[in-house]
Coordinates of C-alpha atoms in Angstrom, one line a residue:
X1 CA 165.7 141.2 145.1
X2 CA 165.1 140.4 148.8
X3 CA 163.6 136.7 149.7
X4 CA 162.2 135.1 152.5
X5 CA 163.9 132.0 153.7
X6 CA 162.4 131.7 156.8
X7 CA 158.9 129.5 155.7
X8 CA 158.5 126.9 153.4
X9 CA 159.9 123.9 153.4
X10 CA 163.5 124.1 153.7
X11 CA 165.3 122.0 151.0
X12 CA 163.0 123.4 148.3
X13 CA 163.6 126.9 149.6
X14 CA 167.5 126.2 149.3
X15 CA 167.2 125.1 146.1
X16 CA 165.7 127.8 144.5
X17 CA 167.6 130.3 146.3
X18 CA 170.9 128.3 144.9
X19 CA 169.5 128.4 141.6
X20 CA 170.6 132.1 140.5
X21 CA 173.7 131.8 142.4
X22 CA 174.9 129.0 140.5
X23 CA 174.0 130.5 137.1
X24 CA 176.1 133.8 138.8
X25 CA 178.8 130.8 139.7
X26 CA 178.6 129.5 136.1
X27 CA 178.7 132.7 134.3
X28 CA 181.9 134.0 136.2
X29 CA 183.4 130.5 135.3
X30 CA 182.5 131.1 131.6
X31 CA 184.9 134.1 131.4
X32 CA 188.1 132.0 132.0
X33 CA 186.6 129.0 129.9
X34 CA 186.4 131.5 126.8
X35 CA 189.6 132.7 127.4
X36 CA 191.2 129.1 127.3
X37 CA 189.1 127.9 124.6
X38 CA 190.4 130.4 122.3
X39 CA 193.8 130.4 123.5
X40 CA 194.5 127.0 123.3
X41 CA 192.7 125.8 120.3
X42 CA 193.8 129.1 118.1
X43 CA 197.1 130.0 119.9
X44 CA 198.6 126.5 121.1
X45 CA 199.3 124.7 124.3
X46 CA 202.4 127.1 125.5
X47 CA 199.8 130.1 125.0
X48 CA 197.3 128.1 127.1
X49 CA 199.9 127.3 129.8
X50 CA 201.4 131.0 129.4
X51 CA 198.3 131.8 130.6
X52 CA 197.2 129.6 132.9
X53 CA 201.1 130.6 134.7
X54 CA 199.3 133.7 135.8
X55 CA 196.9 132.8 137.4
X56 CA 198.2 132.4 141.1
X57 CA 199.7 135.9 141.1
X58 CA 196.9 137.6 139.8
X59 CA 194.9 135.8 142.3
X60 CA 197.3 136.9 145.1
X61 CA 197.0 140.4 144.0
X62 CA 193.8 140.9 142.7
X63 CA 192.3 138.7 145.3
X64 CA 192.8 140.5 147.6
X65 CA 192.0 143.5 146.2
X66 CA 188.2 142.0 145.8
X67 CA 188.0 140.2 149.2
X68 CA 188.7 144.3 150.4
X69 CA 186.2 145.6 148.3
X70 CA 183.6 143.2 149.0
X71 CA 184.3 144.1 152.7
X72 CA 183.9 147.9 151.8
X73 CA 179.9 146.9 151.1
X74 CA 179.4 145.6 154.3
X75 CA 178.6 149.3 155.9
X76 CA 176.6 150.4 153.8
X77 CA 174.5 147.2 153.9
X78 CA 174.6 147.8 157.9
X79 CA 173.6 151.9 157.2
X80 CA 170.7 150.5 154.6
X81 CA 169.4 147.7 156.7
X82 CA 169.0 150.8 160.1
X83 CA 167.2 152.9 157.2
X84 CA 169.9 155.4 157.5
X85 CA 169.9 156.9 153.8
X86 CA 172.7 159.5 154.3
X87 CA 174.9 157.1 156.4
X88 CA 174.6 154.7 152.9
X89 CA 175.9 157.7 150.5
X90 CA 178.6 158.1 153.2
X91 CA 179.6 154.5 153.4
X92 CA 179.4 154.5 149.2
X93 CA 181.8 157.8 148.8
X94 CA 183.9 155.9 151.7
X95 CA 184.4 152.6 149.8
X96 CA 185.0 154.7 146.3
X97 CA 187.7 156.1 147.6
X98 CA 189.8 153.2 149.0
X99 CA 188.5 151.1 146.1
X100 CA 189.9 153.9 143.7
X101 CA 193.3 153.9 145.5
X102 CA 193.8 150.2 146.0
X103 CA 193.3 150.5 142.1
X104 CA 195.6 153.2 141.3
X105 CA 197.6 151.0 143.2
X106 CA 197.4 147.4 141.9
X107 CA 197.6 149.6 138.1
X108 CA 201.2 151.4 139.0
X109 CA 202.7 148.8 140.4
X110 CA 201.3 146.0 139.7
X111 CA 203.0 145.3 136.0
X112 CA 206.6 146.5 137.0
X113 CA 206.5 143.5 139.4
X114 CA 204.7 140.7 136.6
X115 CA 207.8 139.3 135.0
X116 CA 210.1 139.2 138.5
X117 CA 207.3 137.6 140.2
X118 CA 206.9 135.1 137.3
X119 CA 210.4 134.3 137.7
X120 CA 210.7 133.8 141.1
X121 CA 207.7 131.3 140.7
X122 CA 210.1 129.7 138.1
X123 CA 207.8 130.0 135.1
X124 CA 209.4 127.7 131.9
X125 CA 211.6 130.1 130.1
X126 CA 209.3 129.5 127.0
X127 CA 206.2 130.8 128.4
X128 CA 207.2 133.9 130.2
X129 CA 206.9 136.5 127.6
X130 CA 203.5 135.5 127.1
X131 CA 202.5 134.8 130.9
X132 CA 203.8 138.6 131.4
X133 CA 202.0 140.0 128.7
X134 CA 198.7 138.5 130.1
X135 CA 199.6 139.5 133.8
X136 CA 200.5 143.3 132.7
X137 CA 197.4 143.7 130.3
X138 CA 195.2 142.2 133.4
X139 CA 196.5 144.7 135.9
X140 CA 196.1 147.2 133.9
X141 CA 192.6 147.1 133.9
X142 CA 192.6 145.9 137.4
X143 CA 190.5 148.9 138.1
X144 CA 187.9 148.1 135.7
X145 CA 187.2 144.3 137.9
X146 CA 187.8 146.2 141.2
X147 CA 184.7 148.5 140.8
X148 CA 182.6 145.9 139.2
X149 CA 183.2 144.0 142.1
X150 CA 182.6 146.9 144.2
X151 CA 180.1 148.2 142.3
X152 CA 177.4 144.9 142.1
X153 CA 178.4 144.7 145.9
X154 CA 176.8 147.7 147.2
X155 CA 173.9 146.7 144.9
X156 CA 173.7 143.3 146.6
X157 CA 174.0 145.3 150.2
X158 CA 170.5 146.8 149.0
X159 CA 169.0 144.0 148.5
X160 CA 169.1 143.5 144.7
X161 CA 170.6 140.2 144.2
X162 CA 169.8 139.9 140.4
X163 CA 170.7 143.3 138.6
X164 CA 174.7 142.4 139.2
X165 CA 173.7 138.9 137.5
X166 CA 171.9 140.2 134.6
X167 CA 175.1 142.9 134.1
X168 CA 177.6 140.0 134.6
X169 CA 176.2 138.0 132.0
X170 CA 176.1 140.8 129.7
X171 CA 179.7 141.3 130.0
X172 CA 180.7 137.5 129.6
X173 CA 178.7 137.6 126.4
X174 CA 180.5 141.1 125.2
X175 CA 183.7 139.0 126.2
X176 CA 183.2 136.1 123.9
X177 CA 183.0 138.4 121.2
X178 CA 185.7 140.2 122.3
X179 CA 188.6 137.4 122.6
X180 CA 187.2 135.8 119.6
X181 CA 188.1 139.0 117.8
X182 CA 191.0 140.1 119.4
X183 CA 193.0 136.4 119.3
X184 CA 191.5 135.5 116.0
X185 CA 191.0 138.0 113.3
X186 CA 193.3 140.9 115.1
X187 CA 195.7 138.8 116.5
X188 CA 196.9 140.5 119.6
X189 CA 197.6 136.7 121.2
X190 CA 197.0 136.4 124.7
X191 CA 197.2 139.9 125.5
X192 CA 194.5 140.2 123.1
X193 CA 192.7 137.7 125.6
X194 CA 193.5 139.9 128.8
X195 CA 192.3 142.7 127.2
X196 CA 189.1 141.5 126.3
X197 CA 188.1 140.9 129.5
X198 CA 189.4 143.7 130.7
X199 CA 186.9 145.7 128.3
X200 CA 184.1 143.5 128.9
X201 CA 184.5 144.3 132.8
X202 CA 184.5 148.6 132.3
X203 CA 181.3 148.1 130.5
X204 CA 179.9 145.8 133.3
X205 CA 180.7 148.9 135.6
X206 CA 179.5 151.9 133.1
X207 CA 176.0 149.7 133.3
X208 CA 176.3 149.4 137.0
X209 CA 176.7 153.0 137.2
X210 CA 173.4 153.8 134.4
X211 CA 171.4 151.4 136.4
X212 CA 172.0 153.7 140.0
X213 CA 171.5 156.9 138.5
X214 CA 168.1 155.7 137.0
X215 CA 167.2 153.4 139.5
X216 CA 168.9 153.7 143.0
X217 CA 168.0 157.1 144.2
X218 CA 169.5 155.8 147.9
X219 CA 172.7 155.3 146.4
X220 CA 173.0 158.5 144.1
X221 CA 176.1 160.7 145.4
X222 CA 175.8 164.6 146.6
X223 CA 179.1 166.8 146.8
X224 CA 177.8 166.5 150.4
X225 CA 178.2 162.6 151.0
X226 CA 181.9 163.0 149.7
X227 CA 183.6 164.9 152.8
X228 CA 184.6 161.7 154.4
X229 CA 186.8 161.5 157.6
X230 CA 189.5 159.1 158.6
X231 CA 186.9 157.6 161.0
X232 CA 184.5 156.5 157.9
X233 CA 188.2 155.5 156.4
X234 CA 189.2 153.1 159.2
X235 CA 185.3 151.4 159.4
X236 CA 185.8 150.3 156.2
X237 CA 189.3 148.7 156.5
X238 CA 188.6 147.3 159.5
X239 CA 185.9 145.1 157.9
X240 CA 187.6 145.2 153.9
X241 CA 191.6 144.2 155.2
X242 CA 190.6 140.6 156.8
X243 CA 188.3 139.6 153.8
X244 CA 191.6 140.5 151.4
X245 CA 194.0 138.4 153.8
X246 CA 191.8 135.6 153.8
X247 CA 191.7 135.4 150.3
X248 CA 196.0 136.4 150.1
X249 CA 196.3 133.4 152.8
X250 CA 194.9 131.0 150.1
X251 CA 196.2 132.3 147.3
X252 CA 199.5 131.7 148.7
X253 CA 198.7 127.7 149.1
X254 CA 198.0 128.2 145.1
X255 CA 201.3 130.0 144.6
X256 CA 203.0 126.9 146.1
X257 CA 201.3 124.4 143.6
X258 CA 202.3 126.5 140.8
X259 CA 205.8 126.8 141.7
X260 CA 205.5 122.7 141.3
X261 CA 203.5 123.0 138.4
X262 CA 206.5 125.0 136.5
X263 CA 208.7 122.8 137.5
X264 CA 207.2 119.6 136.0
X265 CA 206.6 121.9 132.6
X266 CA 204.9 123.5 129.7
X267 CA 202.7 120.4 129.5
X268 CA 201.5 120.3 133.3
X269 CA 200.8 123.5 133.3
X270 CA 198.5 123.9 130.8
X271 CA 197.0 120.4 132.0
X272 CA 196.0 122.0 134.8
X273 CA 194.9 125.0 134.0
X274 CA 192.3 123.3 131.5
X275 CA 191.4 120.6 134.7
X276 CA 190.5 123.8 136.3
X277 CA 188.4 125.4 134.0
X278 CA 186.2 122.1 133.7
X279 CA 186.7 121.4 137.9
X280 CA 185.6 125.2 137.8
X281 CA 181.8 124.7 136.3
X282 CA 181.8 121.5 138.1
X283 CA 182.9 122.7 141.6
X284 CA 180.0 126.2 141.3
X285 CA 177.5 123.6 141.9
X286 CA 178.1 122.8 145.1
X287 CA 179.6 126.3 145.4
X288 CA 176.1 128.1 144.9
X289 CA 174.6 125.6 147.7
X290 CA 177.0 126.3 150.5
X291 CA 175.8 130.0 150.0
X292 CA 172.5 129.4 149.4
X293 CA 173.0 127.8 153.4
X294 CA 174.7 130.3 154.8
X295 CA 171.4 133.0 153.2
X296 CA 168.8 130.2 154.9
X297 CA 170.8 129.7 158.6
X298 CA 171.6 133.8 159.0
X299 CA 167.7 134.4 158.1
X300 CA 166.0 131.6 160.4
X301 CA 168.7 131.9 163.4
X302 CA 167.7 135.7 163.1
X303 CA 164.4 134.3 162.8
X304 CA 164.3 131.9 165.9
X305 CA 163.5 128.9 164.2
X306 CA 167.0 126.4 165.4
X307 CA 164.9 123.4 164.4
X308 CA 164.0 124.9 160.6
X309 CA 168.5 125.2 160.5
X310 CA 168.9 121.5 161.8
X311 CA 166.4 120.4 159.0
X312 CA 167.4 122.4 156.3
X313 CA 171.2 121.9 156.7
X314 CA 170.9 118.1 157.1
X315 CA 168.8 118.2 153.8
X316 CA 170.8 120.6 152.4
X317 CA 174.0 117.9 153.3
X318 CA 172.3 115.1 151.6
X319 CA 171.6 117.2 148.5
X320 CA 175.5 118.5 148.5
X321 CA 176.2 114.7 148.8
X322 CA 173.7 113.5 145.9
X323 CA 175.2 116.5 143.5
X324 CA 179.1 115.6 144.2
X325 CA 178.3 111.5 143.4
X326 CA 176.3 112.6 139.9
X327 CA 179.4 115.9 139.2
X328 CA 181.8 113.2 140.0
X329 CA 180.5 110.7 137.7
X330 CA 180.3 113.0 135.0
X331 CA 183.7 114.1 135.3
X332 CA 184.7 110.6 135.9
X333 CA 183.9 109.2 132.7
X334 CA 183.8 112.2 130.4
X335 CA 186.9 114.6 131.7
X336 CA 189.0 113.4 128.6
X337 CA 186.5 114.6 126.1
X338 CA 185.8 117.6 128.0
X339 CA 189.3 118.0 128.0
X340 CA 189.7 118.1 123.9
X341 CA 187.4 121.0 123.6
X342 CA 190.0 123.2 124.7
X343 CA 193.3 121.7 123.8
X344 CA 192.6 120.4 120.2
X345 CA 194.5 117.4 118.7
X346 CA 198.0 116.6 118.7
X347 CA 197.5 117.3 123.0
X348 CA 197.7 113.4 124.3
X349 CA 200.0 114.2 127.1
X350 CA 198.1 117.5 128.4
X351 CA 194.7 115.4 127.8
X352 CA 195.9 112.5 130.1
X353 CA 197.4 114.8 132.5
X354 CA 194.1 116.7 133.1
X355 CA 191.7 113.7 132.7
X356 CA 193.3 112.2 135.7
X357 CA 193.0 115.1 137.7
X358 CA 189.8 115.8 136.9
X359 CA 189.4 111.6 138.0
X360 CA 191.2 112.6 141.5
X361 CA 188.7 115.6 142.1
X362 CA 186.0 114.1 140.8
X363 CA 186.2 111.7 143.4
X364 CA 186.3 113.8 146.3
X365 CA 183.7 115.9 145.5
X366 CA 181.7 114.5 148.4
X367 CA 184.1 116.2 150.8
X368 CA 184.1 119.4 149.1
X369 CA 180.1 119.4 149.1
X370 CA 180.3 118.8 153.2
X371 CA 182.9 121.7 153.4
X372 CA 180.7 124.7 151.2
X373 CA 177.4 123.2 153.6
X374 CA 179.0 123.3 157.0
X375 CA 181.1 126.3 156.3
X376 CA 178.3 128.2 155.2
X377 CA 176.1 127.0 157.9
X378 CA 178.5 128.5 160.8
X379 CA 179.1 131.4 158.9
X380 CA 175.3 132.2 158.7
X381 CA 175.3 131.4 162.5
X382 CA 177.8 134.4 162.4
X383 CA 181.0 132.5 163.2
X384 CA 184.3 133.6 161.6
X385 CA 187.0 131.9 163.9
X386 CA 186.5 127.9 162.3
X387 CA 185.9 129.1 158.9
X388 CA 189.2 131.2 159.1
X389 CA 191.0 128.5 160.9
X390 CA 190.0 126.2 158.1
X391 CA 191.5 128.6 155.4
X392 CA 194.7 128.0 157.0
X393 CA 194.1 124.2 156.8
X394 CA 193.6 124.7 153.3
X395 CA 196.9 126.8 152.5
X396 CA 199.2 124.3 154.6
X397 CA 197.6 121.1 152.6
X398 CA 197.7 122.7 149.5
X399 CA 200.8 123.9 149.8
X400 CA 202.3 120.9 151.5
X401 CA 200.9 118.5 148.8
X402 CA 202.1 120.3 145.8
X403 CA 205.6 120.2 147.8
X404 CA 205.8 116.7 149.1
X405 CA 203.5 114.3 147.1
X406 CA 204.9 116.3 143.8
X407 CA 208.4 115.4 144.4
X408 CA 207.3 112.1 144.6
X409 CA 204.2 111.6 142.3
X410 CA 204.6 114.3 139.9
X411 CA 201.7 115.8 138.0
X412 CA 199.5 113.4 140.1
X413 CA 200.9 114.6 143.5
X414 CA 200.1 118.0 142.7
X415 CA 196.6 117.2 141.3
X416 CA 196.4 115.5 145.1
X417 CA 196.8 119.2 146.4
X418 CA 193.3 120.5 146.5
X419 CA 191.5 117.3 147.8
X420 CA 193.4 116.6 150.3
X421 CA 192.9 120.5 150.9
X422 CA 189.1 119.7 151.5
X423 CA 189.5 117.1 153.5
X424 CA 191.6 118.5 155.7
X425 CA 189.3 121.3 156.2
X426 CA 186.2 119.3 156.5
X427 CA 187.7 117.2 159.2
X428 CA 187.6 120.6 161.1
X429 CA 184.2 122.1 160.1
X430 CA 182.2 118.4 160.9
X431 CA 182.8 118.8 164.5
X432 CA 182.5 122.2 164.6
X433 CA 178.9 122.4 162.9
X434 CA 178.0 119.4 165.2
X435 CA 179.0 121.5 168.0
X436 CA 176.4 123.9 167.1
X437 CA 173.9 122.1 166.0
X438 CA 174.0 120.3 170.0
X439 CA 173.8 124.2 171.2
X440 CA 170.7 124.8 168.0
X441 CA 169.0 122.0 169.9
X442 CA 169.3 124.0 173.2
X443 CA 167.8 127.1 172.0
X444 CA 163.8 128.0 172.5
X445 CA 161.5 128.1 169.0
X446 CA 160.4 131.8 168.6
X447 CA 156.6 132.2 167.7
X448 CA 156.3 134.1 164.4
X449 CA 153.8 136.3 165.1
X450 CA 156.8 137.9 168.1
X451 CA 159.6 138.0 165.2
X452 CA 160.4 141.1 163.5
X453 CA 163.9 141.7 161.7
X454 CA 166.0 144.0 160.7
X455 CA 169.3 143.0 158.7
X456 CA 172.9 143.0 159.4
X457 CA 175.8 141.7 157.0
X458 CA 178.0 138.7 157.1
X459 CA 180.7 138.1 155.1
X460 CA 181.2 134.9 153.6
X461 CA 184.5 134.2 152.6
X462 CA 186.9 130.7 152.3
X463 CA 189.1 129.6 150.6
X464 CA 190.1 129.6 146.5
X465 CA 190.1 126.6 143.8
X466 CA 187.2 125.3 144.1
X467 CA 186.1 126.4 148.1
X468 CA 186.5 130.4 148.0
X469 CA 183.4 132.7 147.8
X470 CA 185.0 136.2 147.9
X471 CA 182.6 138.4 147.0
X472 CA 179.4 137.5 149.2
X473 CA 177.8 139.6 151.8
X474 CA 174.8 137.5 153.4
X475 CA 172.6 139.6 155.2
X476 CA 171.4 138.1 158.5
X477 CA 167.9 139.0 160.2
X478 CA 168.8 140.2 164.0
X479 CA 165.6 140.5 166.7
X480 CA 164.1 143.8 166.7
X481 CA 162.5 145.2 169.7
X482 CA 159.4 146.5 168.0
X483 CA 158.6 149.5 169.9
X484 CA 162.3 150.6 168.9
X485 CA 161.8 149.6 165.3
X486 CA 161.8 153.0 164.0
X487 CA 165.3 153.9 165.5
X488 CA 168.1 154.6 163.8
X489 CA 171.7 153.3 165.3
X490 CA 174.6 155.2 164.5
X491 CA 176.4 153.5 161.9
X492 CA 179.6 152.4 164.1
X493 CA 177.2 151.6 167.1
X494 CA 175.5 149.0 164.8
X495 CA 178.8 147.8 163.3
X496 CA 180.5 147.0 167.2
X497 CA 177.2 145.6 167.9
X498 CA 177.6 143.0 165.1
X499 CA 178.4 139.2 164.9
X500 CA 180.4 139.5 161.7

């Protein structure tokens, strides 16, 4: 559902804009919470680490595979917004294919590769046979997450920002049965966990595909729309490839603190994968606001109004601030108990491990509230070089604190990693956001009865653990000349025209 950000006033509107992308943020989070809930209370805290040894690789892998196939929706958001109905079906077909063959893929190859990779990452001997049954089942059925992602993509590219929620939440609710039954009663361990979700995302896509043969006539298929050429091809890896190496360039900081994380243990492992998991529900909070900015800037700069993105992004600054201080508290002075609900009794050392590094993030949240704000304020300005730049940042202090400080500091060193990842970004995006801002101050206010827009998507990506949104497409408002309003662009004319 399409919404005008451009009136109003502008902390209110970013509110309840952020509101159904933090329940989107919350109900994503709630499939790995179930998963460790079950896992660690019914199966034990080797089954919980087992698990939570995966996740790095699968987020190299499959991360990238969904920053690609977010990127493959941004054509067909370009061919929608120009009103070009048979360029959309082409753009579709297009991003089917390559999401069909990165799939085929991740699912041949992909679960050869699970157990060397674990051992290079030096997984503890006593977790790997579960850690590769969990990364083999999840590739698997790595097609199954690829076109959901896909899938609720190309529905967002129209427009409809609530349909993929309502189908999301359907699955995570499918997928509390599911693990519930499959690691209880069946007992099919933490497989039995992999492959619930796994079957709780090929439903989310067999709705997604109901819901657009009912309901999307733009979007349903003809033999015609499905002779595509190697031009249509290349457009949509020109703009899929960087999203997926942006997310691949983070999740390569991650593989570095879990390389330190198996080092220190069974125990530190599974203390931070449960830290995460409450950081997680914590962190989509402030998460759901930075995109909720980048939505309000891309609209009103489109929109001519540089004084309604000064205001709103200073408001919306104050409220990031105000959220981190109240998350942080929380987190603060309840992470232990927070902690229990997943690991049970007879867990003292995993508990103390997590609760302090649930203390150390807790108390950087404030940074990490700056960084979602400003980042999403230049991307919606169309900028991709800073937030990019800051990605980097984020791998080399990740990466570099997991190394260094957990030589020295152990557990708590490598807790370190991810603050000092968001401050070292934020140090970067302050100056550049006040940089624009000064040049927002310099640009004329357009009168709104002279404004009439048309839409063209940005991609909003950064980095992972707590500061990556990779499957976003913001669409921003561009000028339109009204007497060439009823124009349609050629879809690769539009695409070199655009900022993103």
């Amino acid at each position: 559902m399409s919404r005008t950000l451009t009136t109003g006033s502008p902390w209110r509107v970013i509110l309840a804009f952020s509101v159904p992308l933090l329940i989107g943020n919350v109900v994503q989070q709630m499939y790995h919470i179930v998963d460790a809930v079950v896992v660690g209370r019914w199966l034990g805290v080797d089954a919980l680490a087992a698990v939570g040894a995966t996740g790095s690789m699968l987020f190299l892998l499959i991360g990238f595979a969904w920053g690609l196939t977010s990127g493959f929706a941004i054509p067909t958001a370009q061919a929608f917004g120009a009103g070009d109905h048979a360029a959309v079906r082409r753009s579709v077909a297009a991003g089917a294919t390559l999401t069909a063959i990165t799939s085929v893929v991740l699912t041949v190859v992909a679960p050869f590769l699970s157990r060397p990779l674990l051992q290079l990452l030096q997984t503890p001997p006593e977790l790997l046979d579960d850690a590769t049954a969990f990364a083999v089942v999840s590739f698997l059925g790595a097609g199954a997450t690829m076109f959901f992602n896909y899938l609720a993509a190309i529905i967002r590219a129209i427009g409809d920002s609530r349909t993929p929620l309502i189908f999301l939440t359907v699955a995570c609710v499918f997928n509390v049965v599911l693990v519930v039954v499959m690691v209880g009663p069946l007992g099919w361990g933490v497989g039995g966990a992999a492959l619930a979700t796994v079957v709780s995302q090929a439903l989310s896509v067999g709705l997604c595909l109901d819901y657009i043969r009912r309901r999307i006539p733009v979007l349903r298929m003809r033999r015609a729309d499905w002779r595509i050429t190697r031009t249509d091809l290349a457009l949509h890896l020109r703009l899929g490839l960087p999203m997926g190496f942006q997310a691949s360039i983070i999740a390569i900081g991650t593989l570095a603190v879990q390389v330190r994380l198996n080092e220190l243990g069974a125990d530190a492992v599974a203390a931070y994968t449960t830290a995460s998991r409450v950081d997680g529900l914590a962190v989509a909070l402030l998460q759901s606001l930075g995109l909720a900015v980048s939505m309000f800037v891309a609209q009103n700069y489109g929109g001519g109004r540089p004084d309604r993105i000064r205001q709103g992004v200073a408001q919306a600054t104050w409220m990031a601030v105000i959220g981190a201080v109240g998350l942080g508290v929380v987190l603060i002075t309840f992470g232990a108990p927070l902690v229990r609900l997943f690991v049970g009794d007879g867990s003292d050392g995993v508990v103390s491990l997590a609760a302090l590094m649930l203390i150390i993030n807790g108390a950087t949240y404030t940074a990490l509230g700056v960084l979602f704000v400003f980042r999403g304020a230049l991307q919606g300005l169309g900028h991709t070089l800073v937030p990019t730049v800051t990605g980097i940042v984020e791998l080399v202090m990740r990466a570099g604190a997991a190394v260094v400080l957990g030589a020295f500091l152990g557990f708590a060193g490598v807790a370190w990693s991810n603050p000092l990842a968001w401050l070292g970004a934020t140090v970067i995006l302050v100056p550049a956001y006040l940089r624009a801002r000064r040049e927002l101050a310099d640009m004329p206010i357009a009168r709104a009865d002279h404004i009439s827009t048309a839409t063209t998507p940005v991609p909003v990506v950064g980095p992972a653990s707590g500061s990556m949104v990779v499957d976003a497409v913001v669409t921003q408002p561009v000028p339109v000349i009204p007497d060439a309003r009823r124009r349609r662009r050629p879809l690769a004319a539009a695409l070199r025209r655009g900022r993103g």
